[in-house]
CSV table of N, CA and C in Angstrom, one decimal:
chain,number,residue,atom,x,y,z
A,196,UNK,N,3.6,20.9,-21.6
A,196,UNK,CA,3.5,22.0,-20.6
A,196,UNK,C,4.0,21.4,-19.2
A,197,UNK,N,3.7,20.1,-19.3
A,197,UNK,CA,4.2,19.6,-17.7
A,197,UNK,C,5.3,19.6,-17.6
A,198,UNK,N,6.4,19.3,-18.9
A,198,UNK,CA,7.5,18.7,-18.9
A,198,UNK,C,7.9,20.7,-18.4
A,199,UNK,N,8.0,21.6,-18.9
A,199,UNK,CA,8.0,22.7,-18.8
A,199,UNK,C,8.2,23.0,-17.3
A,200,UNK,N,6.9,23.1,-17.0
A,200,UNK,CA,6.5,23.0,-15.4
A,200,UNK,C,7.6,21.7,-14.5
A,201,UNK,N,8.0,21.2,-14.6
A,201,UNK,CA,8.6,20.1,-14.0
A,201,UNK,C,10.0,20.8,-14.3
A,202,UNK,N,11.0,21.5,-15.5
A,202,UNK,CA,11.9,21.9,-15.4
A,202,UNK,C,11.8,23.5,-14.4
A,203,UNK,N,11.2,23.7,-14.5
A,203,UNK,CA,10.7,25.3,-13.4
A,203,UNK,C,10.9,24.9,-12.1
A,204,UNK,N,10.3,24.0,-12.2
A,204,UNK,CA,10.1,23.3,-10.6
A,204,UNK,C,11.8,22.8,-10.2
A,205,UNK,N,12.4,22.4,-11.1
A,205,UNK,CA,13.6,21.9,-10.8
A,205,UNK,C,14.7,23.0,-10.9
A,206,UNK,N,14.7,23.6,-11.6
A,206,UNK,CA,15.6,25.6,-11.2
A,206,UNK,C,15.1,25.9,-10.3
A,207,UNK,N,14.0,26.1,-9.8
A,207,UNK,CA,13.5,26.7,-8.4
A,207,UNK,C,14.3,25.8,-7.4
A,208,UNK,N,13.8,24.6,-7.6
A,208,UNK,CA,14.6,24.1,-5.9
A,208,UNK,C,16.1,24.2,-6.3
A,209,UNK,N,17.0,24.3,-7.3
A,209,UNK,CA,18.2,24.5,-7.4
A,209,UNK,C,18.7,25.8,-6.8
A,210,UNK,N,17.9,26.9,-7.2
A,210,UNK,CA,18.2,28.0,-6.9
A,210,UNK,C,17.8,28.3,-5.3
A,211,UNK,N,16.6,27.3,-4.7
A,211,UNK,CA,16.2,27.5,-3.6
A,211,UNK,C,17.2,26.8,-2.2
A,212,UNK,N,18.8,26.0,-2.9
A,212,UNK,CA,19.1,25.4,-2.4
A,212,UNK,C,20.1,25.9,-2.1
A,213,UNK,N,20.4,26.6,-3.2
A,213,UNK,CA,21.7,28.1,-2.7
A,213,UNK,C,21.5,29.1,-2.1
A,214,UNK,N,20.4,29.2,-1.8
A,214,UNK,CA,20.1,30.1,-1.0
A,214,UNK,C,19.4,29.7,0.4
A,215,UNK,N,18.9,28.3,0.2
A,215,UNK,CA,18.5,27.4,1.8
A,215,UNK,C,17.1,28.2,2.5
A,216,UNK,N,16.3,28.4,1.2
A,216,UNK,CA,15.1,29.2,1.5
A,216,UNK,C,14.1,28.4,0.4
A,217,UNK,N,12.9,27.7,1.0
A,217,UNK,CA,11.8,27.3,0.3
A,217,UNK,C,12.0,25.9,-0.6
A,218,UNK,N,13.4,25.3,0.4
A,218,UNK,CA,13.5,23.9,-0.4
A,218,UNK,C,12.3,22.6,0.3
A,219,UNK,N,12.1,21.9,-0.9
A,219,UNK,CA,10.9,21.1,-0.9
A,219,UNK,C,10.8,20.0,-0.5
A,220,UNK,N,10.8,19.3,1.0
A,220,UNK,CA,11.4,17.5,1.4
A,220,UNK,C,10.9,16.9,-0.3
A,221,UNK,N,12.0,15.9,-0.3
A,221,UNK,CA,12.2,15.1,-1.2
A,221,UNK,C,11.0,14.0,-1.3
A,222,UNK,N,10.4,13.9,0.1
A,222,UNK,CA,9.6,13.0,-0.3
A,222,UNK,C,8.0,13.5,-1.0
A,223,UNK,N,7.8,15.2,-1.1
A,223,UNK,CA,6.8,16.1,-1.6
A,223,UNK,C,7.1,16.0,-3.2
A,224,UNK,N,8.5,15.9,-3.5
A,224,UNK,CA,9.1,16.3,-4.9
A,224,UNK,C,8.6,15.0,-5.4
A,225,UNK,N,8.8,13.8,-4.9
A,225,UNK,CA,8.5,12.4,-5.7
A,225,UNK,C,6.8,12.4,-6.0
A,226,UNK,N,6.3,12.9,-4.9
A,226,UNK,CA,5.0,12.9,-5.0
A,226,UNK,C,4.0,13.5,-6.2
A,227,UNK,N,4.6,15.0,-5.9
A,227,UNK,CA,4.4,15.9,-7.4
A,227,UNK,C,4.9,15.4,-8.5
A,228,UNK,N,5.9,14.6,-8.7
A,228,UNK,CA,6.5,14.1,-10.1
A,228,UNK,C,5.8,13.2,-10.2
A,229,UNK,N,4.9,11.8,-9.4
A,229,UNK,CA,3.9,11.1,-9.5
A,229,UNK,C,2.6,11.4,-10.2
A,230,UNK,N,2.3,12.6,-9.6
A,230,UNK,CA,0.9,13.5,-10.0
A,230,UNK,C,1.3,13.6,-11.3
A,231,UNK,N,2.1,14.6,-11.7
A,231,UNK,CA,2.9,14.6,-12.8
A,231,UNK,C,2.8,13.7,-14.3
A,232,UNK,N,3.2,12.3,-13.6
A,232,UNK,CA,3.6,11.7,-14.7
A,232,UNK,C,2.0,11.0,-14.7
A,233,UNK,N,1.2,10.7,-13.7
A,233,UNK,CA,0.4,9.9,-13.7
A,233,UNK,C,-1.1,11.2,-14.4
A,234,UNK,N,-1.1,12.1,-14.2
A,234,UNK,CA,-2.3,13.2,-14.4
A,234,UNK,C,-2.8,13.1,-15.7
A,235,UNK,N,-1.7,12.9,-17.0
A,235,UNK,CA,-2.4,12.7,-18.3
A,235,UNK,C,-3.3,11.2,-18.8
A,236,UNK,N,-2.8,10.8,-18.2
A,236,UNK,CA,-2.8,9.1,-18.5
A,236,UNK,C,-4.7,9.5,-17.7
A,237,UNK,N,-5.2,9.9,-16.6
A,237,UNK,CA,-6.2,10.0,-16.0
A,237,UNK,C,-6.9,10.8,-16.4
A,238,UNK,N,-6.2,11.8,-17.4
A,238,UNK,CA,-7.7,12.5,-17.9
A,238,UNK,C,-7.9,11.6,-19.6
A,239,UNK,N,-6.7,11.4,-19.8
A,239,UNK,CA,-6.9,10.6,-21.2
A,239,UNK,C,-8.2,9.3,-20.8
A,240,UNK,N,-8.0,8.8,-19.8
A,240,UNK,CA,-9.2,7.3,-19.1
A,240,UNK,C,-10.5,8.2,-19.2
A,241,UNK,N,-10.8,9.5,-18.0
A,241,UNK,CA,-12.0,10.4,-17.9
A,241,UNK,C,-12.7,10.7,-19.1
A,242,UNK,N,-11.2,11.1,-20.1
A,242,UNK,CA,-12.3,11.8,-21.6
A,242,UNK,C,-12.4,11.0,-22.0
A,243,UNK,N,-11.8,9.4,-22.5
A,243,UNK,CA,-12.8,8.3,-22.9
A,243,UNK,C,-13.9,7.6,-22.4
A,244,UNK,N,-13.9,7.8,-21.0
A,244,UNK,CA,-15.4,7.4,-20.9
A,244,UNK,C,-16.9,8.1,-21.0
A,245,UNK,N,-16.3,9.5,-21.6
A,245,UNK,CA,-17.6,10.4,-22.2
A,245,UNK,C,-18.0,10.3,-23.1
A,246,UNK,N,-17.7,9.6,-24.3
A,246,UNK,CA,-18.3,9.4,-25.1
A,246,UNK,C,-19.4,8.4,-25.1
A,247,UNK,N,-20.4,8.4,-26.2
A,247,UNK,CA,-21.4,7.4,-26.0
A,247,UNK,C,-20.9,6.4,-26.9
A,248,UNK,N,-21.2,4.6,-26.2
A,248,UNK,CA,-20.9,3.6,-26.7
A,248,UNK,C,-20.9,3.8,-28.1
A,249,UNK,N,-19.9,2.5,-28.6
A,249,UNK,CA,-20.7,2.0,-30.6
A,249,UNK,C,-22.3,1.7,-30.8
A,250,UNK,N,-22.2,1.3,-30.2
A,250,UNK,CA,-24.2,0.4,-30.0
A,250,UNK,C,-24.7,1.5,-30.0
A,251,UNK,N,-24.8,3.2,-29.1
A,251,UNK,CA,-25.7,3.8,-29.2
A,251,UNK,C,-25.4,4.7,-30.1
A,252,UNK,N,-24.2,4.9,-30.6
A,252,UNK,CA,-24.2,6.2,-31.7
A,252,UNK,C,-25.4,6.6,-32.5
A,253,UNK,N,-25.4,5.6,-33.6
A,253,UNK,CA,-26.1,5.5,-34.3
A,253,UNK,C,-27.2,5.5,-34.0
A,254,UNK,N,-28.2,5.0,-32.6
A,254,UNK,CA,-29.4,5.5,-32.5
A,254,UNK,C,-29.6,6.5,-32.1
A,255,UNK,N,-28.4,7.3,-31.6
A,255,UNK,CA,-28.2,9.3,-30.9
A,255,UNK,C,-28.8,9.9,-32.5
A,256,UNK,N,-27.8,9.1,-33.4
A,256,UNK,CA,-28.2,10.2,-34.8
A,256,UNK,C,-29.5,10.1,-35.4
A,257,UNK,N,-30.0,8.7,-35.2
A,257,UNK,CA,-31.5,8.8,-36.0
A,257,UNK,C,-32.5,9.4,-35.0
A,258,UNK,N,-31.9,9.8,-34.0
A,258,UNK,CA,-33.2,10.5,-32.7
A,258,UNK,C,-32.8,12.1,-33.3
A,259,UNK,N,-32.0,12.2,-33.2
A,259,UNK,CA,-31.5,13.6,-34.0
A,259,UNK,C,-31.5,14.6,-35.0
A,260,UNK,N,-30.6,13.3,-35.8
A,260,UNK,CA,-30.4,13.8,-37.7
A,260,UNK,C,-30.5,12.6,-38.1
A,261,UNK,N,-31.1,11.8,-39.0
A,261,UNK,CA,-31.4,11.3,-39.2
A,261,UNK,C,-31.2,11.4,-40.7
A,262,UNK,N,-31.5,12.6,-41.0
A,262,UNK,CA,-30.7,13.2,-42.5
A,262,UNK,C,-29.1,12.8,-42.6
A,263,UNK,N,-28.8,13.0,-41.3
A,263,UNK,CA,-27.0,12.6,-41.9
A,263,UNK,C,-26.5,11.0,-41.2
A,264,UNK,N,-27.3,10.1,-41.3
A,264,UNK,CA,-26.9,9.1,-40.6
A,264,UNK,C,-26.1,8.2,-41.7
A,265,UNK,N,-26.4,8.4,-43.0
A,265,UNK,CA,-25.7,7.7,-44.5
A,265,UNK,C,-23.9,8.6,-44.3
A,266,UNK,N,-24.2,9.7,-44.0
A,266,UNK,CA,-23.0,10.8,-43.8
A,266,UNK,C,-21.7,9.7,-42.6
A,267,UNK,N,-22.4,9.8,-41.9
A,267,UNK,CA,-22.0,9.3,-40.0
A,267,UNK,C,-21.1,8.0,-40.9
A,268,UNK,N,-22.0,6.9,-41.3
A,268,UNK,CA,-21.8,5.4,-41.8
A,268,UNK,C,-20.6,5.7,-42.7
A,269,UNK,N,-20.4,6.3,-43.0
A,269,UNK,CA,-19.2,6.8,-44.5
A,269,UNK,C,-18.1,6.8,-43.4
A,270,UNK,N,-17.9,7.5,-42.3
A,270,UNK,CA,-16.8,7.6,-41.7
A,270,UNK,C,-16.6,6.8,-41.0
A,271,UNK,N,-14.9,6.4,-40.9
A,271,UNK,CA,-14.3,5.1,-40.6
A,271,UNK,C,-14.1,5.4,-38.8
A,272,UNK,N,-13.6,6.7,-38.1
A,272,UNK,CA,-14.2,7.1,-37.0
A,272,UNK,C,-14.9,8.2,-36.8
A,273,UNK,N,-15.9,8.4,-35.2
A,273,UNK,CA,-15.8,9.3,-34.6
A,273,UNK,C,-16.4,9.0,-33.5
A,274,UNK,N,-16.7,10.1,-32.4
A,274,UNK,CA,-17.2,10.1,-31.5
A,274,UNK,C,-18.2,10.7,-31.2
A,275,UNK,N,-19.4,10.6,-30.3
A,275,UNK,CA,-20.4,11.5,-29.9
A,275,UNK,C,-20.0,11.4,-28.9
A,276,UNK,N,-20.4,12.8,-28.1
A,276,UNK,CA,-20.1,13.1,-26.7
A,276,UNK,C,-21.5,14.3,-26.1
A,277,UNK,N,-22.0,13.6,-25.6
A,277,UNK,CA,-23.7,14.2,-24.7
A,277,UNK,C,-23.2,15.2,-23.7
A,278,UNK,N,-24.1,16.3,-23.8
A,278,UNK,CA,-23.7,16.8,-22.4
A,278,UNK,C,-24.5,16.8,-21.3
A,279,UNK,N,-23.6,15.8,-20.1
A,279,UNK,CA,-23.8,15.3,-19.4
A,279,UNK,C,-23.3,16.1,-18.2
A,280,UNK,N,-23.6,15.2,-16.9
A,280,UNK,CA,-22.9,16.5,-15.5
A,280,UNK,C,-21.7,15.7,-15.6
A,281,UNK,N,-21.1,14.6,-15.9
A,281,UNK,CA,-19.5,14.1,-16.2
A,281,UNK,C,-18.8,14.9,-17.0
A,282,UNK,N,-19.2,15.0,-18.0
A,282,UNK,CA,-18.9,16.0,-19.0
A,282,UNK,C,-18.5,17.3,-18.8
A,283,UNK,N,-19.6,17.7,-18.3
A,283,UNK,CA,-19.1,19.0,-17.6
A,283,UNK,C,-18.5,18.9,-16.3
A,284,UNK,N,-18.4,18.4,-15.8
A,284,UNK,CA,-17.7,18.3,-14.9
A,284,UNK,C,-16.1,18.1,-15.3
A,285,UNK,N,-15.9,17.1,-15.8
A,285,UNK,CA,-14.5,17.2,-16.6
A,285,UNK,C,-14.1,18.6,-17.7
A,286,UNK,N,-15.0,19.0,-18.1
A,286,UNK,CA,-14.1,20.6,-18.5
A,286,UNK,C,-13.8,21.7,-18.1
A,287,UNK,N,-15.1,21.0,-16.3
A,287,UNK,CA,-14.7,22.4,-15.5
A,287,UNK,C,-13.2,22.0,-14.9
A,288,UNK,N,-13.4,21.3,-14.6
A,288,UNK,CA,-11.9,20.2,-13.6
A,288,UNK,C,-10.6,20.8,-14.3
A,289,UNK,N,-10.5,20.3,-15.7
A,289,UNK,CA,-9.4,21.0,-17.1
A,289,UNK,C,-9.6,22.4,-16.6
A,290,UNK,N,-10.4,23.1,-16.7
A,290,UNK,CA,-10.0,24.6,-16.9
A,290,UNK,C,-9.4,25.3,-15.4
A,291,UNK,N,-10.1,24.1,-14.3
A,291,UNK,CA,-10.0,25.0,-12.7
A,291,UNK,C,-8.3,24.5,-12.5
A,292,UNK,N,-7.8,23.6,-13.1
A,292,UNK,CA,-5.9,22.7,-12.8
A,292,UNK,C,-5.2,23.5,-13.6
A,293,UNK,N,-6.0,24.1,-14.8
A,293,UNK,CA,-5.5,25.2,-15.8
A,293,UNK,C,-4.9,26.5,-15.3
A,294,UNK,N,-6.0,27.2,-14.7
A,294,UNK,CA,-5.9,28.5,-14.2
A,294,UNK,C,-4.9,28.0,-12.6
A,295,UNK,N,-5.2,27.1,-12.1
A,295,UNK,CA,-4.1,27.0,-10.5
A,295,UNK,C,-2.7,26.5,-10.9
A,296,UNK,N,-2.7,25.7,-12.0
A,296,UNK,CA,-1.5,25.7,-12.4
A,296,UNK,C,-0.7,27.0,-13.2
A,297,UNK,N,-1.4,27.7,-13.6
A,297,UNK,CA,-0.6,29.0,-14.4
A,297,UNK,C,-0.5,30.0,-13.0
A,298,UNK,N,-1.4,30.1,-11.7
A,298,UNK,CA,-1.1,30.7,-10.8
A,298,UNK,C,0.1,30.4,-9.8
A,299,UNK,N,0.5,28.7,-9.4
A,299,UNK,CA,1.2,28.1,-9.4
A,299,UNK,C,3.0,29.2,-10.3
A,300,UNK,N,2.6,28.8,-11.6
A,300,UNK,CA,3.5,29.6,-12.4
A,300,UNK,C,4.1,30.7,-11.7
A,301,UNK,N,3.0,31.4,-11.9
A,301,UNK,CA,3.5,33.1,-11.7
A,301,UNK,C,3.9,32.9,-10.2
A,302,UNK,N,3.3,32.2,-9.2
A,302,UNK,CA,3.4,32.1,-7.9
A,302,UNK,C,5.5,32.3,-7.8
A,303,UNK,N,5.5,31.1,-8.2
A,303,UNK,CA,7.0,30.0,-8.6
A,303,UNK,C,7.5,31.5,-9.1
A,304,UNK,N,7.7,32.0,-10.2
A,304,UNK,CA,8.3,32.7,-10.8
A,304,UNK,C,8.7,33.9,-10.2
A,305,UNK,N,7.8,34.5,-9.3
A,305,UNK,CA,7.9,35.4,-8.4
A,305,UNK,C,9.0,34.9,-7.2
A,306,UNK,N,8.4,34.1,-7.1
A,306,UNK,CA,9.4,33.7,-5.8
A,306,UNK,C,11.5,33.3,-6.1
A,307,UNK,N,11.3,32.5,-7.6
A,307,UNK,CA,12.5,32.2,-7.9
A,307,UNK,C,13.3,33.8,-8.2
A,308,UNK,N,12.4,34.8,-8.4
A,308,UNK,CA,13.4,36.1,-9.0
A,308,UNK,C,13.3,36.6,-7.6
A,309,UNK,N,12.8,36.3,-6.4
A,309,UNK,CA,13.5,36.7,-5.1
A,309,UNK,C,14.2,35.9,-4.6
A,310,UNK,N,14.7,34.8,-4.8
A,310,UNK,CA,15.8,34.2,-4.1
A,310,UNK,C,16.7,34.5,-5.2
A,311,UNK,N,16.6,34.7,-6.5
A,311,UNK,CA,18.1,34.9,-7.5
A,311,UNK,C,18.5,36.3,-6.2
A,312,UNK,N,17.2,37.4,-6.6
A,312,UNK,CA,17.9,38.7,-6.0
A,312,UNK,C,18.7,38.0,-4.4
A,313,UNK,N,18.6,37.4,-3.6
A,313,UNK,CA,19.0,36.9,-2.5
A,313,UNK,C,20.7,36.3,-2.9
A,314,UNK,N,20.8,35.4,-3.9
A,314,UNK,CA,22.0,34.7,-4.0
A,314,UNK,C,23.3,35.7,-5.1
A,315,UNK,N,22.5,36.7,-5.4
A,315,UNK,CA,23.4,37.4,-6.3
A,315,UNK,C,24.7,37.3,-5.9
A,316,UNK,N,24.8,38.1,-4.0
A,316,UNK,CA,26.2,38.5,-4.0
A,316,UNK,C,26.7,37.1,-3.2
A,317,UNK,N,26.2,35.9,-3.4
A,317,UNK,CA,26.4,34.3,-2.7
A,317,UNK,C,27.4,33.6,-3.9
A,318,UNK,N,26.9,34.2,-5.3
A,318,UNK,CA,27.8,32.9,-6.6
A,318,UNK,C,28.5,34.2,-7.5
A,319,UNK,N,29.3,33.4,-8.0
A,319,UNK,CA,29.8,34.1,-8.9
A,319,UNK,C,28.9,34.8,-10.2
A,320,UNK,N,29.1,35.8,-10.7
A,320,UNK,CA,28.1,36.7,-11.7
A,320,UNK,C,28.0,36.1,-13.1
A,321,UNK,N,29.0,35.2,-13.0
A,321,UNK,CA,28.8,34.0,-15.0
A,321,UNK,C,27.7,33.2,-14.4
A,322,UNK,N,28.2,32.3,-13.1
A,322,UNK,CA,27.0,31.4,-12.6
A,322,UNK,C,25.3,32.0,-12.1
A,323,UNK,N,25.4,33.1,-11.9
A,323,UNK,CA,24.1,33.8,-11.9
A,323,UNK,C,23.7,34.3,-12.8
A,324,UNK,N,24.0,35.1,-13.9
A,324,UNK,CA,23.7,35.0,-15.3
A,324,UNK,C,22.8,33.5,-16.1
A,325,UNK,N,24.3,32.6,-15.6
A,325,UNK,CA,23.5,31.3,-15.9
A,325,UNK,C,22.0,30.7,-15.7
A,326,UNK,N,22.3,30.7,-14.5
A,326,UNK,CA,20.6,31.1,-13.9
A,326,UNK,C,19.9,31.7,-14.5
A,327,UNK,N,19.9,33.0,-14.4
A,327,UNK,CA,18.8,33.8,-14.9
A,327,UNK,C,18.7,33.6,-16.6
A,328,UNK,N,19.5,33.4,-17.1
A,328,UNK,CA,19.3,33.0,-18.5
A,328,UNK,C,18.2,32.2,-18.4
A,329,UNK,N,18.5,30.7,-17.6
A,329,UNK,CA,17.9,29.5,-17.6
A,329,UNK,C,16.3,30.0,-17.5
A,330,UNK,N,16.3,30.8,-16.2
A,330,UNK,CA,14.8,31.3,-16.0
A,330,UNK,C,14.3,31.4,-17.2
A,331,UNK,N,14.7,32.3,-17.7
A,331,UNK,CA,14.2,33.4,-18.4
A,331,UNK,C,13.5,32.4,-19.7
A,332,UNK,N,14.7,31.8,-20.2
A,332,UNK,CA,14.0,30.8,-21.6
A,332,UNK,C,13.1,30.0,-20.9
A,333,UNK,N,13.0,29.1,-20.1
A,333,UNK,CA,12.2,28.4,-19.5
A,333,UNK,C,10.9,29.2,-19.2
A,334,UNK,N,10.7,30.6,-19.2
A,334,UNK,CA,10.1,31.1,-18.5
A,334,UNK,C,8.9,31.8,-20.0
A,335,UNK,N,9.6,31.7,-21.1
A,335,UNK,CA,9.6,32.7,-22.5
A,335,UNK,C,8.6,31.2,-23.2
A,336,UNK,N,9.6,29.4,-22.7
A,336,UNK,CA,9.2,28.5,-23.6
A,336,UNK,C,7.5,28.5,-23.3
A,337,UNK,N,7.5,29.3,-21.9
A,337,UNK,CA,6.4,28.3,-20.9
A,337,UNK,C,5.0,29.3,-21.6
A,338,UNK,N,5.2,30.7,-21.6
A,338,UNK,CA,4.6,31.9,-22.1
A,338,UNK,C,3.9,31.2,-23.7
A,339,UNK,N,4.9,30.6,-24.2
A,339,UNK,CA,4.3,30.4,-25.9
A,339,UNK,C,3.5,29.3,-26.1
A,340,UNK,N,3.9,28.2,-25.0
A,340,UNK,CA,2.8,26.8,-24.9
A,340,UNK,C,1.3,26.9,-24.5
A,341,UNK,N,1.3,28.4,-23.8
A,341,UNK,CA,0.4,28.9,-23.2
A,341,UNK,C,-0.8,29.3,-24.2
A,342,UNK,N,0.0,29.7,-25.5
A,342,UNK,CA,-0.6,30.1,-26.7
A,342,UNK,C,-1.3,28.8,-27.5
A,343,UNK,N,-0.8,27.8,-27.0
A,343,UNK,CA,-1.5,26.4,-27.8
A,343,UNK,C,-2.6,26.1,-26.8
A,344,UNK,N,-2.8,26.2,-26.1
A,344,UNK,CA,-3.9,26.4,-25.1
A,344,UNK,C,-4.9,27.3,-24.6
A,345,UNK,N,-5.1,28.4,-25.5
A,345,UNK,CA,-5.9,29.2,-25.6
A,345,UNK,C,-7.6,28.9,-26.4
A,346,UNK,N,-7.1,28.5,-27.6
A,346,UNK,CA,-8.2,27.8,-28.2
A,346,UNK,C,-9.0,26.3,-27.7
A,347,UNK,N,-8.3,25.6,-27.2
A,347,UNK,CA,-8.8,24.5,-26.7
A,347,UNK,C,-9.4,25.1,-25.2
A,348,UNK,N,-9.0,26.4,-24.1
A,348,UNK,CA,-9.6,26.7,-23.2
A,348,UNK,C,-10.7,27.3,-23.6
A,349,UNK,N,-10.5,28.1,-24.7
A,349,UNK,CA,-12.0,28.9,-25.3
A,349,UNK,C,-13.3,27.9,-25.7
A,350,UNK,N,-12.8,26.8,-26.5
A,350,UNK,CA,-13.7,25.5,-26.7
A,350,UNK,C,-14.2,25.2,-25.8
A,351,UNK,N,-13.5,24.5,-24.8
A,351,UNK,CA,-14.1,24.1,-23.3
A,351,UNK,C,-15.5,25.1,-22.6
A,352,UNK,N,-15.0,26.4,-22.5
A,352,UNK,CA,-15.9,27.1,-22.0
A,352,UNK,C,-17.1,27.5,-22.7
A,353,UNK,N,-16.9,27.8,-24.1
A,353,UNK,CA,-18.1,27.4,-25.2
A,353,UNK,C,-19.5,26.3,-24.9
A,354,UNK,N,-18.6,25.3,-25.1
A,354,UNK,CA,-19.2,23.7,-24.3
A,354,UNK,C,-19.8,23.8,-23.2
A,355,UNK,N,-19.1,24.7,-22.2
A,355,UNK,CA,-20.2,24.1,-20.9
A,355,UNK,C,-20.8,24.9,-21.0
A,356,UNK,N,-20.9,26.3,-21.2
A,356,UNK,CA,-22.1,27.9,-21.4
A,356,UNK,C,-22.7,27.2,-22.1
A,357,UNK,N,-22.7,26.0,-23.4
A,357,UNK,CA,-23.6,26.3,-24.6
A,357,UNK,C,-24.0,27.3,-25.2
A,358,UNK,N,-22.9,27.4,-26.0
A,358,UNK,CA,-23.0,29.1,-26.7
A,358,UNK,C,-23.6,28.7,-28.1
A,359,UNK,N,-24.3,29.4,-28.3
A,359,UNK,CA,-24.9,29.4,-29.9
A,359,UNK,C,-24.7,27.7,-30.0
A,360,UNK,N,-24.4,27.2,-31.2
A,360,UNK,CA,-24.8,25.9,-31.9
A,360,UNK,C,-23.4,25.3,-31.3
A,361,UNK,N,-22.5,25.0,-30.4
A,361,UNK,CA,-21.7,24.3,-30.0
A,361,UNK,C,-21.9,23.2,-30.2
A,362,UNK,N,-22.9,22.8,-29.5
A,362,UNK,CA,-22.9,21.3,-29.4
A,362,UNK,C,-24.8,21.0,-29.2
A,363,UNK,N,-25.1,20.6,-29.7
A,363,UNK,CA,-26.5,20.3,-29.7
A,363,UNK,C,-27.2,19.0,-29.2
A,364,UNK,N,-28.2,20.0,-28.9
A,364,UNK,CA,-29.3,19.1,-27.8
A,364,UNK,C,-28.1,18.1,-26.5
């Protein structure tokens, strides 16, 4: 989805350049492509440190279930994860970069279909086509990734409400 977002972002200033309306100093573009490339790697570090150590697993489950601790030992991995105010805090953090980046989106998207309308009678009508083609897929790929992200947002919010048997004690 970033890479997505990062091609959007790069039609927009292309188109924003032919038209010399809403272009981004260069030294803003490096910065965001930093955020960018560095933002996964930081939540991938964040969501590993929520889990509870090797050493306490196994005493989480005999305070627990203790019935399934022979179960637990069978498996080669897993993880427990407590809910904690880190915890939640990290799935509020995911969902609130979630929704500002999809606003982000629509923001961008709105704005690139008013500078196309702007450059129409500026390029030629194959090279504006081109364009708007380009939007358009980029714009259709971005709509469907959105759909692999539904269920992992619905989870998230599950988890922090604690709805019915999510996640226990």
């Amino acid at each position: 989805m970033e890479c997505l977002l990062l091609c959007f972002e790069r039609k927009h200033q292309s188109i924003a350049r032919i038209s010399k309306t809403h272009v981004l100093p260069k030294f803003f573009r490096i910065l965001v492509y930093f955020a960018w490339i560095v933002s996964p790697f930081n939540v991938y570090t964040w969501f590993s440190t929520l889990s509870l150590p090797e050493d306490e697993k196994f005493d989480y489950i005999m305070e627990n279930a203790p019935e399934l601790l022979q179960d637990f030992i069978a498996l080669p991995n897993f993880d427990i994860y407590r809910k904690t105010t880190s915890f939640t805090l990290f799935f509020t953090v995911i969902i609130l970069i979630g929704i500002l980046l999809n606003v982000l989106f629509v923001l961008c998207s709105y704005d690139i279909f008013q500078l196309m309308a702007g450059i129409k009678l500026q390029i030629s009508p194959k090279r504006y086509q081109k364009h708007q083609e380009a939007v358009i897929s980029i714009m259709v790929q971005f709509g469907t990734s959105i759909i692999c992200f539904v269920p992992p947002f619905f989870l998230a919010i599950i988890i922090i409400a604690h709805i019915g048997e999510a996640q226990s004690k």
